[in-house]
mmCIF file of C-alpha atoms in Angstrom:
data_model
loop_
_atom_site.group_PDB
_atom_site.id
_atom_site.type_symbol
_atom_site.label_atom_id
_atom_site.label_comp_id
_atom_site.label_asym_id
_atom_site.label_seq_id
_atom_site.Cartn_x
_atom_site.Cartn_y
_atom_site.Cartn_z
ATOM 1 C CA MET P 1 -21.255 -6.643 18.161
ATOM 2 C CA GLN P 2 -20.080 -9.420 20.427
ATOM 3 C CA LYS P 3 -16.343 -9.908 20.071
ATOM 4 C CA PRO P 4 -15.325 -13.468 19.137
ATOM 5 C CA GLU P 5 -13.054 -15.382 21.439
ATOM 6 C CA ASN P 6 -9.280 -14.989 21.065
ATOM 7 C CA ILE P 7 -9.640 -11.536 19.452
ATOM 8 C CA PRO P 8 -7.763 -8.763 21.308
ATOM 9 C CA THR P 9 -10.125 -6.386 23.085
ATOM 10 C CA GLU P 10 -8.589 -3.346 21.347
ATOM 11 C CA ILE P 11 -9.703 -4.541 17.911
ATOM 12 C CA ASP P 12 -12.531 -2.405 16.514
ATOM 13 C CA LEU P 13 -14.995 -4.750 14.831
ATOM 14 C CA THR P 14 -17.352 -1.885 13.962
ATOM 15 C CA ARG P 15 -15.097 -0.915 11.046
ATOM 16 C CA PRO P 16 -14.165 -3.238 8.174
ATOM 17 C CA SER P 17 -10.562 -4.269 7.665
ATOM 18 C CA ALA P 18 -8.962 -4.342 4.208
ATOM 19 C CA ALA P 19 -7.046 -7.505 5.140
ATOM 20 C CA ARG P 20 -10.221 -9.291 6.210
ATOM 21 C CA VAL P 21 -12.174 -8.103 3.142
ATOM 22 C CA TYR P 22 -9.325 -9.506 1.025
ATOM 23 C CA ASP P 23 -9.457 -12.749 2.982
ATOM 24 C CA TYR P 24 -13.187 -12.994 2.283
ATOM 25 C CA PHE P 25 -12.718 -12.528 -1.468
ATOM 26 C CA LEU P 26 -10.047 -15.244 -1.466
ATOM 27 C CA GLY P 27 -12.443 -17.655 0.228
ATOM 28 C CA GLY P 28 -10.792 -17.451 3.646
ATOM 29 C CA ALA P 29 -12.521 -17.927 6.981
ATOM 30 C CA HIS P 30 -10.842 -15.140 8.964
ATOM 31 C CA ASN P 31 -13.324 -12.300 8.454
ATOM 32 C CA PHE P 32 -16.345 -10.844 10.237
ATOM 33 C CA GLU P 33 -19.827 -9.688 9.298
ATOM 34 C CA ILE P 34 -18.747 -6.039 8.967
ATOM 35 C CA ASP P 35 -16.097 -7.121 6.438
ATOM 36 C CA ARG P 36 -18.494 -9.322 4.499
ATOM 37 C CA GLN P 37 -21.034 -6.497 4.238
ATOM 38 C CA LEU P 38 -18.486 -4.160 2.640
ATOM 39 C CA ALA P 39 -17.191 -6.957 0.411
ATOM 40 C CA GLU P 40 -20.701 -7.649 -0.877
ATOM 41 C CA GLN P 41 -21.264 -3.946 -1.564
ATOM 42 C CA ILE P 42 -18.052 -3.799 -3.587
ATOM 43 C CA ALA P 43 -18.855 -7.069 -5.356
ATOM 44 C CA ALA P 44 -22.279 -5.748 -6.369
ATOM 45 C CA MET P 45 -20.549 -2.880 -8.171
ATOM 46 C CA THR P 46 -17.735 -4.998 -9.632
ATOM 47 C CA PRO P 47 -18.840 -8.629 -10.029
ATOM 48 C CA ASN P 48 -15.357 -9.740 -11.141
ATOM 49 C CA LEU P 49 -13.595 -8.423 -8.032
ATOM 50 C CA ALA P 50 -13.147 -11.845 -6.430
ATOM 51 C CA ALA P 51 -11.475 -12.966 -9.657
ATOM 52 C CA THR P 52 -9.274 -9.876 -9.432
ATOM 53 C CA MET P 53 -8.183 -10.832 -5.928
ATOM 54 C CA ARG P 54 -7.414 -14.361 -7.060
ATOM 55 C CA SER P 55 -5.464 -13.004 -10.024
ATOM 56 C CA GLY P 56 -3.320 -11.020 -7.604
ATOM 57 C CA ARG P 57 -2.646 -14.096 -5.503
ATOM 58 C CA GLU P 58 -1.783 -16.110 -8.626
ATOM 59 C CA PHE P 59 0.647 -13.387 -9.754
ATOM 60 C CA LEU P 60 2.334 -13.534 -6.358
ATOM 61 C CA ARG P 61 2.678 -17.316 -6.504
ATOM 62 C CA ARG P 62 4.234 -17.143 -9.969
ATOM 63 C CA ALA P 63 6.657 -14.451 -8.833
ATOM 64 C CA VAL P 64 7.678 -16.448 -5.763
ATOM 65 C CA ARG P 65 8.424 -19.454 -7.954
ATOM 66 C CA VAL P 66 10.637 -17.285 -10.192
ATOM 67 C CA LEU P 67 12.529 -16.061 -7.124
ATOM 68 C CA LEU P 68 12.948 -19.615 -5.871
ATOM 69 C CA ASP P 69 14.393 -20.616 -9.242
ATOM 70 C CA ALA P 70 16.849 -17.722 -8.881
ATOM 71 C CA GLY P 71 18.047 -19.131 -5.544
ATOM 72 C CA ILE P 72 16.105 -16.919 -3.139
ATOM 73 C CA ASP P 73 15.420 -18.754 0.124
ATOM 74 C CA GLN P 74 14.237 -15.889 2.364
ATOM 75 C CA PHE P 75 11.172 -13.731 1.831
ATOM 76 C CA LEU P 76 9.845 -10.558 3.458
ATOM 77 C CA ASP P 77 6.124 -10.377 2.634
ATOM 78 C CA ILE P 78 4.851 -6.902 3.568
ATOM 79 C CA GLY P 79 1.110 -6.346 3.650
ATOM 80 C CA SER P 80 0.575 -10.086 3.681
ATOM 81 C CA GLY P 81 -2.908 -9.998 5.137
ATOM 82 C CA ILE P 82 -4.094 -13.337 6.452
ATOM 83 C CA PRO P 83 -2.215 -16.296 4.927
ATOM 84 C CA THR P 84 -4.859 -18.322 3.105
ATOM 85 C CA VAL P 85 -4.406 -21.464 1.023
ATOM 86 C CA GLY P 86 -1.519 -21.148 -1.435
ATOM 87 C CA ASN P 87 0.268 -18.434 0.496
ATOM 88 C CA VAL P 88 3.968 -17.604 0.281
ATOM 89 C CA HIS P 89 5.319 -19.994 2.883
ATOM 90 C CA GLU P 90 3.373 -22.921 1.400
ATOM 91 C CA VAL P 91 4.678 -22.198 -2.113
ATOM 92 C CA ALA P 92 8.244 -21.504 -0.977
ATOM 93 C CA GLN P 93 8.592 -24.363 1.494
ATOM 94 C CA ALA P 94 7.069 -26.875 -0.926
ATOM 95 C CA ALA P 95 10.007 -26.134 -3.241
ATOM 96 C CA ASN P 96 12.598 -25.559 -0.512
ATOM 97 C CA PRO P 97 11.767 -26.769 3.021
ATOM 98 C CA GLU P 98 14.545 -24.514 4.348
ATOM 99 C CA ALA P 99 12.931 -21.346 2.967
ATOM 100 C CA ARG P 100 12.199 -18.675 5.561
ATOM 101 C CA ILE P 101 9.346 -16.194 5.479
ATOM 102 C CA VAL P 102 8.526 -13.122 7.546
ATOM 103 C CA TYR P 103 4.969 -11.893 7.065
ATOM 104 C CA VAL P 104 4.190 -8.264 7.956
ATOM 105 C CA ASP P 105 0.783 -6.646 8.278
ATOM 106 C CA ILE P 106 -0.738 -3.543 9.838
ATOM 107 C CA ASP P 107 -3.935 -5.310 10.947
ATOM 108 C CA PRO P 108 -3.476 -6.883 14.401
ATOM 109 C CA VAL P 109 -6.305 -9.335 13.725
ATOM 110 C CA ALA P 110 -4.570 -10.461 10.529
ATOM 111 C CA VAL P 111 -1.327 -10.880 12.460
ATOM 112 C CA ALA P 112 -3.050 -12.809 15.260
ATOM 113 C CA HIS P 113 -4.646 -15.199 12.775
ATOM 114 C CA SER P 114 -1.348 -15.523 10.923
ATOM 115 C CA ARG P 115 0.470 -16.516 14.089
ATOM 116 C CA GLU P 116 -2.190 -19.112 14.789
ATOM 117 C CA LEU P 117 -1.871 -20.539 11.279
ATOM 118 C CA LEU P 118 1.934 -20.576 11.492
ATOM 119 C CA ALA P 119 2.120 -22.286 14.878
ATOM 120 C CA GLY P 120 4.650 -25.091 14.685
ATOM 121 C CA ASN P 121 6.443 -23.660 11.644
ATOM 122 C CA ASP P 122 9.777 -22.374 12.924
ATOM 123 C CA ARG P 123 10.708 -20.906 9.540
ATOM 124 C CA ALA P 124 7.747 -18.544 9.181
ATOM 125 C CA VAL P 125 6.608 -15.752 11.501
ATOM 126 C CA ALA P 126 4.189 -12.821 11.444
ATOM 127 C CA VAL P 127 5.154 -9.301 12.525
ATOM 128 C CA HIS P 128 2.783 -6.443 13.323
ATOM 129 C CA ALA P 129 4.045 -3.308 11.575
ATOM 130 C CA ASP P 130 3.034 -0.534 9.176
ATOM 131 C CA LEU P 131 4.597 -0.197 5.715
ATOM 132 C CA ARG P 132 4.906 3.522 6.439
ATOM 133 C CA ASP P 133 7.551 2.645 9.048
ATOM 134 C CA PRO P 134 10.041 0.635 6.964
ATOM 135 C CA LYS P 135 12.761 0.818 9.629
ATOM 136 C CA LEU P 136 10.466 -0.958 12.098
ATOM 137 C CA ILE P 137 9.749 -3.622 9.476
ATOM 138 C CA LEU P 138 13.432 -4.163 8.743
ATOM 139 C CA ASP P 139 14.269 -4.317 12.453
ATOM 140 C CA GLY P 140 11.448 -6.790 13.054
ATOM 141 C CA ALA P 141 12.644 -8.982 10.195
ATOM 142 C CA ARG P 142 16.190 -8.990 11.589
ATOM 143 C CA ASP P 143 14.991 -9.643 15.126
ATOM 144 C CA SER P 144 13.000 -12.652 13.937
ATOM 145 C CA GLY P 145 16.289 -14.390 13.163
ATOM 146 C CA LEU P 146 14.858 -15.534 9.828
ATOM 147 C CA ILE P 147 16.048 -12.762 7.504
ATOM 148 C CA ASP P 148 19.725 -11.997 6.830
ATOM 149 C CA PHE P 149 19.938 -8.796 4.801
ATOM 150 C CA GLY P 150 23.569 -9.577 4.025
ATOM 151 C CA ARG P 151 22.217 -12.213 1.623
ATOM 152 C CA PRO P 152 19.749 -11.850 -1.263
ATOM 153 C CA VAL P 153 16.153 -11.559 -0.121
ATOM 154 C CA GLY P 154 12.792 -11.460 -1.855
ATOM 155 C CA ILE P 155 10.800 -8.385 -0.800
ATOM 156 C CA LEU P 156 7.125 -8.882 -1.624
ATOM 157 C CA LEU P 157 4.702 -5.956 -1.808
ATOM 158 C CA ALA P 158 1.629 -7.536 -3.344
ATOM 159 C CA GLY P 159 -1.400 -5.276 -3.277
ATOM 160 C CA VAL P 160 -0.164 -3.059 -0.453
ATOM 161 C CA VAL P 161 1.650 0.049 -1.769
ATOM 162 C CA HIS P 162 -1.645 1.409 -3.083
ATOM 163 C CA PHE P 163 -2.706 1.755 0.573
ATOM 164 C CA VAL P 164 0.035 4.367 1.102
ATOM 165 C CA PRO P 165 -1.125 7.858 0.038
ATOM 166 C CA ASP P 166 1.195 10.213 -1.782
ATOM 167 C CA ALA P 167 1.422 12.368 1.354
ATOM 168 C CA ASP P 168 3.248 9.507 3.105
ATOM 169 C CA ARG P 169 5.932 9.436 0.387
ATOM 170 C CA PRO P 170 5.746 5.840 -0.808
ATOM 171 C CA GLY P 171 8.773 6.379 -3.044
ATOM 172 C CA ASP P 172 10.931 7.095 0.006
ATOM 173 C CA ILE P 173 9.546 4.026 1.775
ATOM 174 C CA LEU P 174 10.457 1.805 -1.172
ATOM 175 C CA ALA P 175 13.915 3.379 -1.371
ATOM 176 C CA THR P 176 14.526 2.500 2.306
ATOM 177 C CA LEU P 177 13.526 -1.113 1.702
ATOM 178 C CA ARG P 178 15.662 -1.382 -1.426
ATOM 179 C CA ALA P 179 18.665 0.125 0.350
ATOM 180 C CA ALA P 180 18.544 -2.642 2.991
ATOM 181 C CA ALA P 181 18.723 -5.443 0.418
ATOM 182 C CA ALA P 182 21.898 -7.131 -0.795
ATOM 183 C CA PRO P 183 22.744 -7.394 -4.514
ATOM 184 C CA GLY P 184 20.905 -10.359 -5.988
ATOM 185 C CA SER P 185 17.724 -9.472 -4.105
ATOM 186 C CA PHE P 186 14.343 -9.162 -5.803
ATOM 187 C CA LEU P 187 11.383 -6.804 -5.372
ATOM 188 C CA VAL P 188 7.840 -7.903 -6.273
ATOM 189 C CA ILE P 189 5.062 -5.309 -6.556
ATOM 190 C CA SER P 190 1.435 -5.471 -7.621
ATOM 191 C CA HIS P 191 -0.563 -2.252 -7.453
ATOM 192 C CA SER P 192 -4.059 -1.082 -8.396
ATOM 193 C CA THR P 193 -4.339 1.350 -11.289
ATOM 194 C CA PHE P 194 -6.797 3.730 -12.888
ATOM 195 C CA GLU P 195 -5.397 3.027 -16.361
ATOM 196 C CA ASP P 196 -7.720 1.123 -18.709
ATOM 197 C CA GLN P 197 -10.399 0.934 -15.998
ATOM 198 C CA PRO P 198 -14.175 1.416 -16.401
ATOM 199 C CA GLN P 199 -15.933 3.920 -14.205
ATOM 200 C CA GLU P 200 -17.631 1.236 -12.086
ATOM 201 C CA MET P 201 -14.234 -0.126 -11.059
ATOM 202 C CA LEU P 202 -13.069 3.340 -10.042
ATOM 203 C CA ASP P 203 -16.288 3.840 -8.059
ATOM 204 C CA ALA P 204 -15.756 0.535 -6.248
ATOM 205 C CA GLN P 205 -12.198 1.495 -5.375
ATOM 206 C CA ARG P 206 -13.545 4.604 -3.663
ATOM 207 C CA LEU P 207 -15.441 2.383 -1.223
ATOM 208 C CA SER P 208 -12.035 1.527 0.229
ATOM 209 C CA ALA P 209 -12.243 4.879 2.007
ATOM 210 C CA ARG P 210 -14.588 3.148 4.465
ATOM 211 C CA THR P 211 -11.721 0.977 5.691
ATOM 212 C CA ALA P 212 -8.729 2.230 7.643
ATOM 213 C CA THR P 213 -6.639 1.858 4.497
ATOM 214 C CA GLU P 214 -7.923 3.849 1.532
ATOM 215 C CA ILE P 215 -6.587 2.910 -1.899
ATOM 216 C CA THR P 216 -4.590 5.312 -4.081
ATOM 217 C CA LEU P 217 -4.735 4.325 -7.746
ATOM 218 C CA ARG P 218 -1.546 4.986 -9.711
ATOM 219 C CA SER P 219 -0.283 4.851 -13.290
ATOM 220 C CA ARG P 220 2.046 2.259 -14.778
ATOM 221 C CA ALA P 221 4.830 4.878 -14.804
ATOM 222 C CA GLU P 222 4.349 5.662 -11.114
ATOM 223 C CA ILE P 223 4.332 1.978 -10.186
ATOM 224 C CA SER P 224 7.440 1.327 -12.288
ATOM 225 C CA GLY P 225 9.175 4.120 -10.388
ATOM 226 C CA PHE P 226 8.876 2.167 -7.133
ATOM 227 C CA PHE P 227 11.499 -0.268 -8.453
ATOM 228 C CA GLY P 228 14.103 2.512 -8.481
ATOM 229 C CA ASP P 229 17.187 1.587 -10.515
ATOM 230 C CA TRP P 230 16.737 -2.170 -10.060
ATOM 231 C CA THR P 231 16.483 -4.217 -13.242
ATOM 232 C CA ILE P 232 12.843 -4.923 -14.106
ATOM 233 C CA LEU P 233 12.429 -8.467 -15.386
ATOM 234 C CA GLU P 234 10.603 -9.313 -18.583
ATOM 235 C CA PRO P 235 7.819 -8.781 -19.494
ATOM 236 C CA GLY P 236 8.014 -5.547 -17.495
ATOM 237 C CA VAL P 237 5.295 -3.923 -15.418
ATOM 238 C CA VAL P 238 2.135 -5.336 -16.984
ATOM 239 C CA HIS P 239 -1.438 -6.239 -16.168
ATOM 240 C CA MET P 240 -1.105 -9.095 -13.675
ATOM 241 C CA PRO P 241 -2.332 -12.008 -15.843
ATOM 242 C CA LEU P 242 0.279 -11.074 -18.462
ATOM 243 C CA TRP P 243 3.207 -11.540 -16.080
ATOM 244 C CA ARG P 244 4.689 -14.933 -17.016
ATOM 245 C CA PRO P 245 1.434 -16.923 -17.109
ATOM 246 C CA ASP P 246 1.750 -20.647 -16.514
ATOM 247 C CA SER P 247 0.052 -21.227 -19.859
ATOM 248 C CA PRO P 248 -1.370 -19.028 -22.644
ATOM 249 C CA SER P 249 -4.841 -20.288 -21.745
ATOM 250 C CA ASP P 250 -4.504 -18.626 -18.341
ATOM 251 C CA VAL P 251 -4.528 -15.167 -19.931
ATOM 252 C CA ASP P 252 -7.936 -13.513 -19.965
ATOM 253 C CA GLU P 253 -9.090 -11.860 -23.187
ATOM 254 C CA HIS P 254 -9.186 -8.594 -21.266
ATOM 255 C CA PRO P 255 -6.354 -8.751 -18.696
ATOM 256 C CA GLU P 256 -6.799 -5.061 -17.962
ATOM 257 C CA ARG P 257 -10.137 -5.812 -16.279
ATOM 258 C CA PHE P 258 -8.316 -7.028 -13.184
ATOM 259 C CA GLY P 259 -7.323 -3.440 -12.447
ATOM 260 C CA ALA P 260 -3.709 -3.826 -11.371
ATOM 261 C CA PHE P 261 -0.182 -3.960 -12.708
ATOM 262 C CA GLY P 262 2.465 -6.380 -11.507
ATOM 263 C CA GLY P 263 6.221 -6.507 -11.900
ATOM 264 C CA VAL P 264 9.429 -7.982 -10.503
ATOM 265 C CA ALA P 265 12.873 -6.367 -10.362
ATOM 266 C CA ARG P 266 16.366 -7.589 -9.448
ATOM 267 C CA HIS P 267 19.071 -5.677 -7.556
ATOM 268 C CA ASP P 268 22.041 -5.789 -9.937
ATOM 269 C CA ARG P 269 23.902 -2.674 -8.822
ATOM 270 C CA PRO P 270 25.782 -2.142 -5.542
ATOM 271 C CA GLY P 271 24.211 1.268 -5.016
ATOM 272 C CA GLY P 272 20.657 -0.157 -4.635
#
């Protein structure tokens, strides 16, 4: 495969990227043929998967608006992928032009595209880091000059924790991130689940093993545990369309079909 211009030579385009597959499902333009091939295979098994991806993005937008209403003006978006239309900095800065956003992703191509898209925006940056190294993420956020962990921050983990296998101790990773946040901070998580899922959805999830970031499906109880002792906001950890929909008509008759839970929690206690 001939490597497109402006793509670092170390990027392996013979293997699909989860971030670029996600970008494809969201209608983005920052993906390659190898990503589209895997996306089409998955879509053939689960025809509603693109709608699932959009549901996840809509959940994130609703959560960001709730955080903005609570006074949050700085966001750490981990596992951001490639910022497509309606991403965090567009939503946040439309409401508050002073809002600051640090995007973090493991995929160097996603980060390169993000930096290109963010050129000229001095209140949004992209950092290349792995969720499994939370200290590096926190240091990168501080070094950006955009995040002050002495003030409340919104930590966004939309559709990313399920890429961390149990062997890498995701609970400890989340505890490190929570411990860095000041009281008044918020944590947003959406996470794929096996609960209430048909077999074809579980089979499609297994195709993620072909990317560098295999998905680990977890229960509602496991996902809720990632919030630690922070206060989980109503309506709790629920199927994504059920989390504070903009209107009752936005709720699908079968919200479980989107295959993921979402929730938001607030840091009310000094211990974190």
